[in-house]
Amino acid sequence: MYNHAMKLIREIKTPGGLTLRFVNGDITQSQVDAIVNAANTHLRHGGGVAGAIARAGGPSIQTESDAWIQEHGLITHESPALTTGGELPCNYVIHAVGPIWGAGDEVERLATTIKAALRIADENGIETLAIPAISTGIYGFPRALGAQVIIDALLEFDERKPDKSIKIIEITLIDDLSVTAFAAEFDQRWRDPA
């Protein structure tokens, strides 16, 4: 399931039956049904994760994003967008906008963003999903707190939705600072038995 550029760091199985993986690698290479894009409200995919996804997926992702905005308006924390994966190995991209640190209610808004992305995935029958550390890059959300909020939101969704289509979620991170923050959060919650 993993190519040479992807490194599985940890895998746990939740009481709700979800397989939660922590992966170090490039989300654009994730071999999953859908990936989550850390998008902006206008779906202009210029930099960061969004830019990498748009470059790797080809121009159709931006074209579909523009059409989404024209039909539905700006995306919000509660209402992500869904496009195809273009030339990516995944079938879909869920474009979710996280909060900018300092804007207020950031923790609640990040949790809402993650849960909304999971809801869209579930509504579309997606079984395998990769997500980045939304808001912890240029949006300035502290990485350690982001790791806690993101994992809390995943576990809450898992617990509240026993009949979900989602079977595997990969938290896929490429930068060392995010990997360190999420490793610490995983270690705190699930001690490595090795």
CSV table of C-alpha atoms in Angstrom, one decimal:
chain,number,residue,atom,x,y,z
A,1,MET,CA,0.0,0.0,0.0
A,2,TYR,CA,2.9,2.4,0.6
A,3,ASN,CA,5.4,3.5,-2.0
A,4,HIS,CA,9.1,4.0,-1.2
A,5,ALA,CA,8.5,7.6,-0.2
A,6,MET,CA,5.9,6.8,2.5
A,7,LYS,CA,6.9,5.6,6.0
A,8,LEU,CA,4.4,4.1,8.3
A,9,ILE,CA,5.2,5.4,11.8
A,10,ARG,CA,2.3,4.0,13.8
A,11,GLU,CA,-0.9,2.2,13.3
A,12,ILE,CA,-3.7,1.7,15.9
A,13,LYS,CA,-7.1,0.1,15.8
A,14,THR,CA,-9.8,2.1,17.6
A,15,PRO,CA,-12.6,0.5,19.6
A,16,GLY,CA,-15.0,1.6,16.9
A,17,GLY,CA,-13.1,-0.5,14.3
A,18,LEU,CA,-11.2,2.4,12.5
A,19,THR,CA,-7.6,1.8,11.5
A,20,LEU,CA,-5.7,5.1,12.3
A,21,ARG,CA,-2.3,5.4,10.7
A,22,PHE,CA,0.4,8.0,11.2
A,23,VAL,CA,2.4,8.3,8.0
A,24,ASN,CA,5.5,10.4,7.1
A,25,GLY,CA,5.4,11.2,3.4
A,26,ASP,CA,3.9,13.2,0.6
A,27,ILE,CA,0.1,13.2,0.7
A,28,THR,CA,-0.1,13.6,-3.1
A,29,GLN,CA,1.3,10.0,-3.3
A,30,SER,CA,-1.1,8.5,-0.8
A,31,GLN,CA,-2.7,5.3,-2.1
A,32,VAL,CA,-6.2,6.0,-0.7
A,33,ASP,CA,-9.7,6.7,-2.0
A,34,ALA,CA,-9.5,10.4,-1.1
A,35,ILE,CA,-7.2,13.0,0.4
A,36,VAL,CA,-8.1,16.1,2.4
A,37,ASN,CA,-6.6,19.3,1.1
A,38,ALA,CA,-5.8,22.2,3.5
A,39,ALA,CA,-7.6,24.7,1.4
A,40,ASN,CA,-8.6,28.4,1.6
A,41,THR,CA,-12.1,29.6,1.3
A,42,HIS,CA,-11.8,30.6,-2.4
A,43,LEU,CA,-10.2,27.2,-3.4
A,44,ARG,CA,-7.2,29.0,-4.9
A,45,HIS,CA,-4.5,26.3,-4.6
A,46,GLY,CA,-1.3,28.3,-4.7
A,47,GLY,CA,0.9,27.3,-1.8
A,48,GLY,CA,1.5,24.7,0.9
A,49,VAL,CA,-0.4,21.5,0.8
A,50,ALA,CA,-3.0,22.9,-1.6
A,51,GLY,CA,-0.4,24.0,-4.1
A,52,ALA,CA,1.3,20.6,-3.9
A,53,ILE,CA,-2.0,18.8,-4.5
A,54,ALA,CA,-2.9,21.1,-7.4
A,55,ARG,CA,0.5,20.7,-9.1
A,56,ALA,CA,0.5,16.9,-8.7
A,57,GLY,CA,-3.2,16.5,-9.6
A,58,GLY,CA,-3.0,18.7,-12.7
A,59,PRO,CA,-5.2,21.6,-13.9
A,60,SER,CA,-8.5,19.7,-13.6
A,61,ILE,CA,-8.5,20.2,-9.8
A,62,GLN,CA,-8.3,23.9,-10.0
A,63,THR,CA,-10.9,23.9,-12.8
A,64,GLU,CA,-13.3,21.8,-10.7
A,65,SER,CA,-12.6,24.0,-7.7
A,66,ASP,CA,-13.5,27.1,-9.6
A,67,ALA,CA,-16.7,25.5,-10.8
A,68,TRP,CA,-17.5,24.5,-7.2
A,69,ILE,CA,-17.1,28.1,-6.0
A,70,GLN,CA,-19.2,29.4,-8.8
A,71,GLU,CA,-22.1,27.0,-8.0
A,72,HIS,CA,-21.9,26.8,-4.1
A,73,GLY,CA,-20.0,29.9,-3.0
A,74,LEU,CA,-17.0,30.0,-0.7
A,75,ILE,CA,-16.2,27.0,1.4
A,76,THR,CA,-16.4,27.2,5.2
A,77,HIS,CA,-15.3,25.1,8.2
A,78,GLU,CA,-18.6,23.4,8.1
A,79,SER,CA,-18.9,23.0,4.3
A,80,PRO,CA,-15.9,21.5,2.5
A,81,ALA,CA,-15.8,21.0,-1.3
A,82,LEU,CA,-15.3,17.7,-3.2
A,83,THR,CA,-13.5,17.3,-6.5
A,84,THR,CA,-12.0,14.4,-8.3
A,85,GLY,CA,-8.3,13.6,-7.8
A,86,GLY,CA,-7.3,14.6,-11.3
A,87,GLU,CA,-4.0,12.9,-12.0
A,88,LEU,CA,-3.4,11.9,-8.3
A,89,PRO,CA,-3.6,8.3,-7.3
A,90,CYS,CA,-6.7,9.0,-5.2
A,91,ASN,CA,-10.2,9.3,-6.7
A,92,TYR,CA,-11.3,12.4,-4.7
A,93,VAL,CA,-10.0,15.5,-3.0
A,94,ILE,CA,-11.9,16.9,-0.1
A,95,HIS,CA,-11.1,20.6,0.2
A,96,ALA,CA,-11.4,21.7,3.8
A,97,VAL,CA,-10.6,25.2,5.2
A,98,GLY,CA,-9.1,25.3,8.7
A,99,PRO,CA,-8.9,28.3,11.0
A,100,ILE,CA,-6.2,30.9,11.0
A,101,TRP,CA,-4.5,31.1,14.4
A,102,GLY,CA,-5.6,34.3,16.2
A,103,ALA,CA,-9.0,34.6,14.5
A,104,GLY,CA,-10.8,33.3,17.6
A,105,ASP,CA,-12.4,29.9,18.4
A,106,GLU,CA,-9.6,28.2,16.6
A,107,VAL,CA,-9.8,24.9,18.5
A,108,GLU,CA,-13.6,24.5,17.9
A,109,ARG,CA,-13.2,25.6,14.2
A,110,LEU,CA,-10.4,23.1,13.5
A,111,ALA,CA,-12.5,20.3,15.1
A,112,THR,CA,-15.4,21.3,13.0
A,113,THR,CA,-13.3,21.3,9.8
A,114,ILE,CA,-12.0,17.8,10.5
A,115,LYS,CA,-15.5,16.4,11.3
A,116,ALA,CA,-17.0,18.1,8.2
A,117,ALA,CA,-14.3,16.5,6.0
A,118,LEU,CA,-15.1,13.1,7.5
A,119,ARG,CA,-18.8,13.7,7.0
A,120,ILE,CA,-18.2,14.4,3.3
A,121,ALA,CA,-16.0,11.3,3.0
A,122,ASP,CA,-18.6,9.1,4.7
A,123,GLU,CA,-21.5,10.6,2.6
A,124,ASN,CA,-19.5,9.6,-0.6
A,125,GLY,CA,-18.7,6.1,0.5
A,126,ILE,CA,-15.0,6.7,0.9
A,127,GLU,CA,-13.3,3.9,2.8
A,128,THR,CA,-9.7,5.1,2.9
A,129,LEU,CA,-8.7,8.7,3.6
A,130,ALA,CA,-5.5,10.7,4.1
A,131,ILE,CA,-5.4,14.0,5.9
A,132,PRO,CA,-2.7,16.6,6.5
A,133,ALA,CA,-2.1,18.7,9.7
A,134,ILE,CA,-4.7,21.3,8.6
A,135,SER,CA,-4.0,24.9,9.8
A,136,THR,CA,-0.6,24.1,11.3
A,137,GLY,CA,1.4,25.5,8.5
A,138,ILE,CA,1.0,29.0,7.1
A,139,TYR,CA,-2.2,29.4,9.2
A,140,GLY,CA,-0.1,29.3,12.3
A,141,PHE,CA,-2.1,26.8,14.5
A,142,PRO,CA,0.4,25.4,17.0
A,143,ARG,CA,1.4,21.9,15.9
A,144,ALA,CA,1.1,20.2,19.2
A,145,LEU,CA,-2.3,21.6,19.9
A,146,GLY,CA,-3.3,20.8,16.3
A,147,ALA,CA,-2.3,17.2,16.7
A,148,GLN,CA,-4.4,16.9,19.8
A,149,VAL,CA,-7.5,18.6,18.2
A,150,ILE,CA,-7.2,16.6,15.0
A,151,ILE,CA,-6.9,13.2,16.7
A,152,ASP,CA,-9.7,14.1,19.1
A,153,ALA,CA,-12.0,15.0,16.2
A,154,LEU,CA,-11.1,11.7,14.4
A,155,LEU,CA,-11.8,9.6,17.5
A,156,GLU,CA,-15.1,11.5,18.2
A,157,PHE,CA,-16.3,10.9,14.7
A,158,ASP,CA,-15.3,7.2,15.0
A,159,GLU,CA,-17.2,6.8,18.2
A,160,ARG,CA,-20.4,8.7,17.1
A,161,LYS,CA,-20.6,7.0,13.7
A,162,PRO,CA,-20.4,3.2,14.1
A,163,ASP,CA,-21.9,2.6,10.6
A,164,LYS,CA,-19.4,4.8,8.8
A,165,SER,CA,-18.0,3.9,5.4
A,166,ILE,CA,-14.5,5.0,6.4
A,167,LYS,CA,-12.2,2.1,7.5
A,168,ILE,CA,-8.7,3.6,7.3
A,169,ILE,CA,-7.6,7.2,8.0
A,170,GLU,CA,-4.0,8.1,7.4
A,171,ILE,CA,-2.6,11.3,9.0
A,172,THR,CA,0.0,12.0,6.4
A,173,LEU,CA,2.7,14.6,7.2
A,174,ILE,CA,5.8,15.6,5.2
A,175,ASP,CA,7.6,18.1,7.5
A,176,ASP,CA,9.7,17.1,10.5
A,177,LEU,CA,8.1,19.6,12.9
A,178,SER,CA,4.6,18.1,12.3
A,179,VAL,CA,5.9,14.6,12.4
A,180,THR,CA,7.5,15.3,15.8
A,181,ALA,CA,4.3,16.9,17.2
A,182,PHE,CA,2.1,14.1,16.1
A,183,ALA,CA,4.5,11.4,17.3
A,184,ALA,CA,4.4,13.0,20.7
A,185,GLU,CA,0.6,13.0,20.7
A,186,PHE,CA,0.5,9.4,19.5
A,187,ASP,CA,3.0,8.4,22.2
A,188,GLN,CA,0.9,10.1,24.9
A,189,ARG,CA,-2.3,8.4,23.8
A,190,TRP,CA,-1.0,5.0,22.7
A,191,ARG,CA,2.4,4.0,24.2
A,192,ASP,CA,4.4,2.0,21.7
A,193,PRO,CA,4.5,-1.6,23.1
A,194,ALA,CA,7.9,-2.2,21.5
